[in-house]
PDB file of C-alpha atoms in Angstrom:
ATOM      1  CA  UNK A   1     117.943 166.336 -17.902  1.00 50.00           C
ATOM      2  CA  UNK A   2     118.665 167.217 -21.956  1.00 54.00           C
ATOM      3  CA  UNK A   3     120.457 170.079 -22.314  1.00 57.00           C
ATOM      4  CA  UNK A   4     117.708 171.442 -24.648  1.00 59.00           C
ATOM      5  CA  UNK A   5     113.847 171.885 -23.698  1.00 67.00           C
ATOM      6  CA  UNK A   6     111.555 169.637 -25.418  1.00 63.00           C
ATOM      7  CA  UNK A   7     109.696 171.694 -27.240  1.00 58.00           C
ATOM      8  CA  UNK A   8     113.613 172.457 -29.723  1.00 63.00           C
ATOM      9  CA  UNK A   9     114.524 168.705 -30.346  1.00 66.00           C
ATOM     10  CA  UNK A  10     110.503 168.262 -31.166  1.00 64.00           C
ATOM     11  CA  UNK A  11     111.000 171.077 -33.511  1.00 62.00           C
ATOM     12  CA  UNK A  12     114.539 170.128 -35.036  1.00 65.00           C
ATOM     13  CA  UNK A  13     113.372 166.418 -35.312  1.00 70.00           C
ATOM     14  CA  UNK A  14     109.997 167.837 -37.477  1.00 62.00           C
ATOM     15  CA  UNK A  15     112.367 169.795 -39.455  1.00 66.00           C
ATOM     16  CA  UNK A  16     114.442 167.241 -40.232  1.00 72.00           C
ATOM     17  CA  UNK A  17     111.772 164.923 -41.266  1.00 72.00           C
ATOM     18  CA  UNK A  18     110.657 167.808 -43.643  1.00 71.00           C
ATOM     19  CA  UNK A  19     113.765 167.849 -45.448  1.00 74.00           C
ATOM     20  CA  UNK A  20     113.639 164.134 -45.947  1.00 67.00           C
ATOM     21  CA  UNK A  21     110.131 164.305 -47.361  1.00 62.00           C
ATOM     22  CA  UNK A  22     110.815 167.336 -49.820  1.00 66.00           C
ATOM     23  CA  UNK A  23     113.909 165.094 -50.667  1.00 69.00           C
ATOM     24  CA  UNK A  24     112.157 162.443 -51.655  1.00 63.00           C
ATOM     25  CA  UNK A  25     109.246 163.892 -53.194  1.00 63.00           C
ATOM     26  CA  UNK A  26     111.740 165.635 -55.725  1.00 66.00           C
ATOM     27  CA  UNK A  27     113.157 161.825 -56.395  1.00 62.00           C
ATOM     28  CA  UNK A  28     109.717 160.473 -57.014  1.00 62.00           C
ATOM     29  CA  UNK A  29     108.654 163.675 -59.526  1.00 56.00           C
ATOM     30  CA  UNK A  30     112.285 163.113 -61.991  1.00 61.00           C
ATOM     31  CA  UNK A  31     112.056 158.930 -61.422  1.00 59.00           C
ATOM     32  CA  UNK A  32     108.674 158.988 -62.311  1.00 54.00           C
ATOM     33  CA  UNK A  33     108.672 161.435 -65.236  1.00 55.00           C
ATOM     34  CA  UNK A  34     105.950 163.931 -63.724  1.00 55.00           C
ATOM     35  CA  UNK A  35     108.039 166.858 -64.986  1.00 54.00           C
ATOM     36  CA  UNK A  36     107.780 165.545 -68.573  1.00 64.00           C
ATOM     37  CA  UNK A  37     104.748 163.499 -68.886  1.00 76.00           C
ATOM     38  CA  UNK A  38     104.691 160.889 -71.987  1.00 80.00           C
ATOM     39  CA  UNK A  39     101.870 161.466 -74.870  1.00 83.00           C
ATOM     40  CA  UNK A  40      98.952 159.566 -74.947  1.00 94.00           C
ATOM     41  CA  UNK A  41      98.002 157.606 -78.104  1.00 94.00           C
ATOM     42  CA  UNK A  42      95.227 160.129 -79.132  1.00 96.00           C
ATOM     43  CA  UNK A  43      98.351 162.943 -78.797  1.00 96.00           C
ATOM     44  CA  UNK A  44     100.252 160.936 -80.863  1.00 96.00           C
ATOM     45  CA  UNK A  45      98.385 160.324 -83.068  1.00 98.00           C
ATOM     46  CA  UNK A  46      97.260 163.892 -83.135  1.00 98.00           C
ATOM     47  CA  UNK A  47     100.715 165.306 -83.630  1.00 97.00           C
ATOM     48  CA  UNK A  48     101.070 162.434 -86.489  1.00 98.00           C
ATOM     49  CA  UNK A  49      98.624 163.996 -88.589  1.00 98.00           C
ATOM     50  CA  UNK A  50      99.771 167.705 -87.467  1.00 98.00           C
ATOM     51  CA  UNK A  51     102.811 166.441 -89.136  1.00 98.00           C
ATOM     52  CA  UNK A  52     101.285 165.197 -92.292  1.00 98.00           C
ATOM     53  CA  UNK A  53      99.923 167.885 -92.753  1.00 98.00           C
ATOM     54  CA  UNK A  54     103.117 170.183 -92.408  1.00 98.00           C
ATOM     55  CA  UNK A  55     105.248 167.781 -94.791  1.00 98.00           C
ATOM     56  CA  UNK A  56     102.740 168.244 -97.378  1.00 97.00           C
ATOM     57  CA  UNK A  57     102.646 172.264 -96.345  1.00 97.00           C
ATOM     58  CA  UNK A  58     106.346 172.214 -96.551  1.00 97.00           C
ATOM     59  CA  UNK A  59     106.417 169.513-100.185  1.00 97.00           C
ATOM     60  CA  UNK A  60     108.420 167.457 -98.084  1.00 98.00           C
ATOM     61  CA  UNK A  61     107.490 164.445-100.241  1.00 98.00           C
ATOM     62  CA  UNK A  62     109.822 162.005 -97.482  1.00 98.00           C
ATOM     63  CA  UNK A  63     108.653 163.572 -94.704  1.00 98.00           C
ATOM     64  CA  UNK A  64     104.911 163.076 -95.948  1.00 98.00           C
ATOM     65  CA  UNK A  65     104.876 159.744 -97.237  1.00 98.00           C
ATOM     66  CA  UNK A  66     107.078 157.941 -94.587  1.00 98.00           C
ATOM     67  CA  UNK A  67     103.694 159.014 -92.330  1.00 98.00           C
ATOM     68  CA  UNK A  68     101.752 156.651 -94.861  1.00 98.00           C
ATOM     69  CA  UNK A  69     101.385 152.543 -94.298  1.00 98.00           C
ATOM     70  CA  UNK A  70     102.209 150.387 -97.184  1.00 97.00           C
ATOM     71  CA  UNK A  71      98.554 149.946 -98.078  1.00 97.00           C
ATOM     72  CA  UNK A  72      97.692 153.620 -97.956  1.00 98.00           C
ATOM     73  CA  UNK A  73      94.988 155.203-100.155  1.00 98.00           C
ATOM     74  CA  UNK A  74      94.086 158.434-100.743  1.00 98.00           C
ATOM     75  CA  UNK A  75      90.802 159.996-101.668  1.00 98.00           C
ATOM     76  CA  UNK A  76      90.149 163.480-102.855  1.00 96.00           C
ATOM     77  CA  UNK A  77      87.709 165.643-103.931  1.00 95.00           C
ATOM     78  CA  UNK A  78      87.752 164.715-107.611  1.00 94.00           C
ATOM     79  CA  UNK A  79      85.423 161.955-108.112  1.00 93.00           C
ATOM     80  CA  UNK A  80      88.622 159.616-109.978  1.00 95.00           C
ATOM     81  CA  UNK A  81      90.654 160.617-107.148  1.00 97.00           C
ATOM     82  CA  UNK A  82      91.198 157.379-105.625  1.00 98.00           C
ATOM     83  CA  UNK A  83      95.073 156.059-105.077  1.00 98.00           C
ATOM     84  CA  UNK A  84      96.740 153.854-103.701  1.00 98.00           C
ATOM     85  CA  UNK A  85     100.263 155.168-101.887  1.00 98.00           C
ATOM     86  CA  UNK A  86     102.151 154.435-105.519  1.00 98.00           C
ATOM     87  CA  UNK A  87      99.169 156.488-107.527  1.00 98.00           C
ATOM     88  CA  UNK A  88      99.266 159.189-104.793  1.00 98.00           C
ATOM     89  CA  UNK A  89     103.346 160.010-104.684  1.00 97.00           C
ATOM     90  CA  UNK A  90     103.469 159.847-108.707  1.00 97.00           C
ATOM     91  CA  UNK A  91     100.287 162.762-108.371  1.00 97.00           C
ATOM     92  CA  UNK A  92     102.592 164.498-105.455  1.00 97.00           C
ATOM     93  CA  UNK A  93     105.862 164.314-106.984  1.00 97.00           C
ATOM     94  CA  UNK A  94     106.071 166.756-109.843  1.00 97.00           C
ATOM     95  CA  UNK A  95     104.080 169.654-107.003  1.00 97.00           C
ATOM     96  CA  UNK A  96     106.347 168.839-104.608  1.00 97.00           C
ATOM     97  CA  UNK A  97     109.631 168.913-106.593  1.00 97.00           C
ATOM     98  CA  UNK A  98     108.496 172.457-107.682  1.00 97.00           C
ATOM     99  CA  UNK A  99     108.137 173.105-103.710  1.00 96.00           C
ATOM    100  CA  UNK A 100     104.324 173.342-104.452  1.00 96.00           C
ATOM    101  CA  UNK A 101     102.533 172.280-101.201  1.00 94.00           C
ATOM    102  CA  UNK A 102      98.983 172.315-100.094  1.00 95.00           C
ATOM    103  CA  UNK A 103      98.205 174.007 -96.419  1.00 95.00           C
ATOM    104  CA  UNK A 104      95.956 172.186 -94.486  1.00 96.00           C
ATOM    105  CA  UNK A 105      94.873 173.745 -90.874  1.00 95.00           C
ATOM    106  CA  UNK A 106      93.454 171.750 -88.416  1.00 96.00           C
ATOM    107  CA  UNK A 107      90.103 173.679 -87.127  1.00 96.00           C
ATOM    108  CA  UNK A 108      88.852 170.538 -85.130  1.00 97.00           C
ATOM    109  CA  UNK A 109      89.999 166.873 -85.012  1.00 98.00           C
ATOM    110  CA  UNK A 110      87.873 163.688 -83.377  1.00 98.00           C
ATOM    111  CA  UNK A 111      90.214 160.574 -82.846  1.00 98.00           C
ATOM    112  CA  UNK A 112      89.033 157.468 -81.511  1.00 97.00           C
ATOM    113  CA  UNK A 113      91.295 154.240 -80.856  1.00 97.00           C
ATOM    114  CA  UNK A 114      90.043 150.976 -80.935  1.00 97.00           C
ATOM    115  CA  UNK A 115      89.616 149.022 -77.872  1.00 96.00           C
ATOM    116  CA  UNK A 116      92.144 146.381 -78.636  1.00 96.00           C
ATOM    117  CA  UNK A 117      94.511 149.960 -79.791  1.00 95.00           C
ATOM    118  CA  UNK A 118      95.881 148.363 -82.912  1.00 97.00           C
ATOM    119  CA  UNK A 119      93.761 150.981 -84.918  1.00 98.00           C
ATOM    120  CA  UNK A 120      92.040 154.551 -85.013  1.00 98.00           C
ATOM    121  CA  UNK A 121      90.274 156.725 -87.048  1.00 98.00           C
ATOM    122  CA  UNK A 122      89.617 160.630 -87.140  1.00 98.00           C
ATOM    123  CA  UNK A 123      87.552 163.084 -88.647  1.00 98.00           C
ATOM    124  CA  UNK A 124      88.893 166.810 -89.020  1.00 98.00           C
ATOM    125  CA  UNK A 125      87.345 169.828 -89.986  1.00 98.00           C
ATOM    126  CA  UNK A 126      90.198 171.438 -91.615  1.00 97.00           C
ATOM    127  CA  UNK A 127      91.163 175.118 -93.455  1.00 95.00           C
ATOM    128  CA  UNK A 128      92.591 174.708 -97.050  1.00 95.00           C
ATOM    129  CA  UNK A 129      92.448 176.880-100.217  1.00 93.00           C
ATOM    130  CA  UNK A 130      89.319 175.500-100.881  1.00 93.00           C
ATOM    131  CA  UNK A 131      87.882 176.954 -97.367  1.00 92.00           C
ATOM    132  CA  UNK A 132      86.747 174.367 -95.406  1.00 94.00           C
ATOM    133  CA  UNK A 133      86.790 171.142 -96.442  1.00 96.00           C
ATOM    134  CA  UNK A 134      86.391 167.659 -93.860  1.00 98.00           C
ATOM    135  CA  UNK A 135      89.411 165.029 -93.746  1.00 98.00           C
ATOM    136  CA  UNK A 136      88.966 161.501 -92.156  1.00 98.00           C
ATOM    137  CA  UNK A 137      91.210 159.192 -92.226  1.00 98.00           C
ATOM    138  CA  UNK A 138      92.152 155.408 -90.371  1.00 98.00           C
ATOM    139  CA  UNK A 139      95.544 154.855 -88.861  1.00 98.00           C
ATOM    140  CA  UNK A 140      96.985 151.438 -87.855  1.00 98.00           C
ATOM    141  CA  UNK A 141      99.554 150.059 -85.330  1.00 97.00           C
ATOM    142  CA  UNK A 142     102.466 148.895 -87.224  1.00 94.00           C
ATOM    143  CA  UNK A 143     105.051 147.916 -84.785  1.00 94.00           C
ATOM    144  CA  UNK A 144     105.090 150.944 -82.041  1.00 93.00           C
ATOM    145  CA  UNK A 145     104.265 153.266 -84.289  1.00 96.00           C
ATOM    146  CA  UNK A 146     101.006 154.914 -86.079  1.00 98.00           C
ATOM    147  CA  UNK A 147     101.027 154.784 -89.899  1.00 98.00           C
ATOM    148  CA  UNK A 148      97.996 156.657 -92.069  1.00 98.00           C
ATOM    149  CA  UNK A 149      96.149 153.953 -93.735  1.00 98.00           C
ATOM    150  CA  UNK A 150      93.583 156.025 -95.669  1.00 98.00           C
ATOM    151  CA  UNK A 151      92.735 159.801 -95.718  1.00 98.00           C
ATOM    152  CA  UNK A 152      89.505 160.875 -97.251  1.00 98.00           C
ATOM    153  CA  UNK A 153      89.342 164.974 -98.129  1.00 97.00           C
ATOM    154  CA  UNK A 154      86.123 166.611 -99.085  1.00 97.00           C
ATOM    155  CA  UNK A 155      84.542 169.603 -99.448  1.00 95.00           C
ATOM    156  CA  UNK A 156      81.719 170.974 -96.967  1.00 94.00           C
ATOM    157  CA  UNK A 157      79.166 172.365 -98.651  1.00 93.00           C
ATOM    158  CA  UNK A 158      76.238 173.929 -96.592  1.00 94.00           C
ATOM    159  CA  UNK A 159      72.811 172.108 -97.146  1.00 95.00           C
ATOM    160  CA  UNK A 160      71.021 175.292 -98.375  1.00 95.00           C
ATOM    161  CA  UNK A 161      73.331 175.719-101.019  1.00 94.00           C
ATOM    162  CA  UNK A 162      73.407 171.834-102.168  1.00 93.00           C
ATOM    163  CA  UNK A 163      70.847 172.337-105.431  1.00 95.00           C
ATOM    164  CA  UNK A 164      73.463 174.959-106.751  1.00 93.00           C
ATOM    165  CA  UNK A 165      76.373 172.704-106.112  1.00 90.00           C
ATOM    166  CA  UNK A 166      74.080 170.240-108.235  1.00 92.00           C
ATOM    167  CA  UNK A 167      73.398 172.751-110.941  1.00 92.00           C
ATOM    168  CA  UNK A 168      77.372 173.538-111.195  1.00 90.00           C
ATOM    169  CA  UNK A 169      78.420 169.310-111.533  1.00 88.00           C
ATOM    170  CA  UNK A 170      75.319 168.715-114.276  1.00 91.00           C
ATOM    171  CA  UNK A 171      76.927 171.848-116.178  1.00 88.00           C
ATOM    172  CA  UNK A 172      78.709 170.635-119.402  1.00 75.00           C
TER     173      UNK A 172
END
């Protein structure tokens, strides 16, 4: 007869098997990156723009155009504001070697990737010094990264207030 009732080496042999499984359930969670998940493509993308927008805040004019594809263009509120990534740094340079930014908040932001994920666009409701204004823009995949391939910024003006807005871009 063992020298120890049943009912202890049943017990010893469930704690041991405990210890195992915590042991290798704390292996899985580090091998398998569960403490530190990696960002989806709509979060990168996401943080991308996040830090578009903080270059510009910032007139980091490296920072904000190293963000832009080759074949960027730009389109503002101004009805000639239409540039190509050339056009648009020779209109950013002289603000941003003053350190004269422009803050733009994100509110809300839509991003949706295409099915083949080589390509995405957005839409953004965003805050600015003009109040609210709407930014959408199309990135594409160049390489492993995201690159801004056109950004369009305008101004929200409410439907009831539309025939003044009229009225104000008639005026001579």
């Amino acid at each position: 007869m063992p020298s120890e009732p049943l009912f202890g080496r049943l017990f010893l042999s469930l704690m041991k098997t405990i210890k195992g499984l915590s042991i290798l359930l704390i292996g899985f969670c580090f091998i398998t990156g569960f403490s530190n998940p990696k960002p989806t493509e709509t979060e990168k993308i996401d943080q991308l723009i996040d830090s578009w927008h903080k270059a510009a805040a910032e007139a980091n004019y490296t920072n904000y155009f190293a963000l832009m594809a080759d074949n960027f263009i730009f389109m503002g509120t101004d009805p000639t504001e239409r540039w190509n990534k050339e056009e648009f740094g020779g209109f950013c340079k002289p603000y941003f070697d003053q350190g004269k930014g422009w803050d733009f908040r994100k509110i809300e932001r839509h991003i949706e990737i295409s099915k083949d994920g080589k390509m995405a666009w957005f839409d953004e409701k965003i805050n600015t010094w003009m109040k609210d204004c709407r930014g959408s823009g199309v990135l594409i995949k160049v390489g492993k990264e995201w690159k801004l391939s056109q950004y369009n910024l305008a101004v929200l003006i409410e439907n009831d207030k539309i025939q003044d807005f009229i009225k104000l871009r008639d005026a001579k």
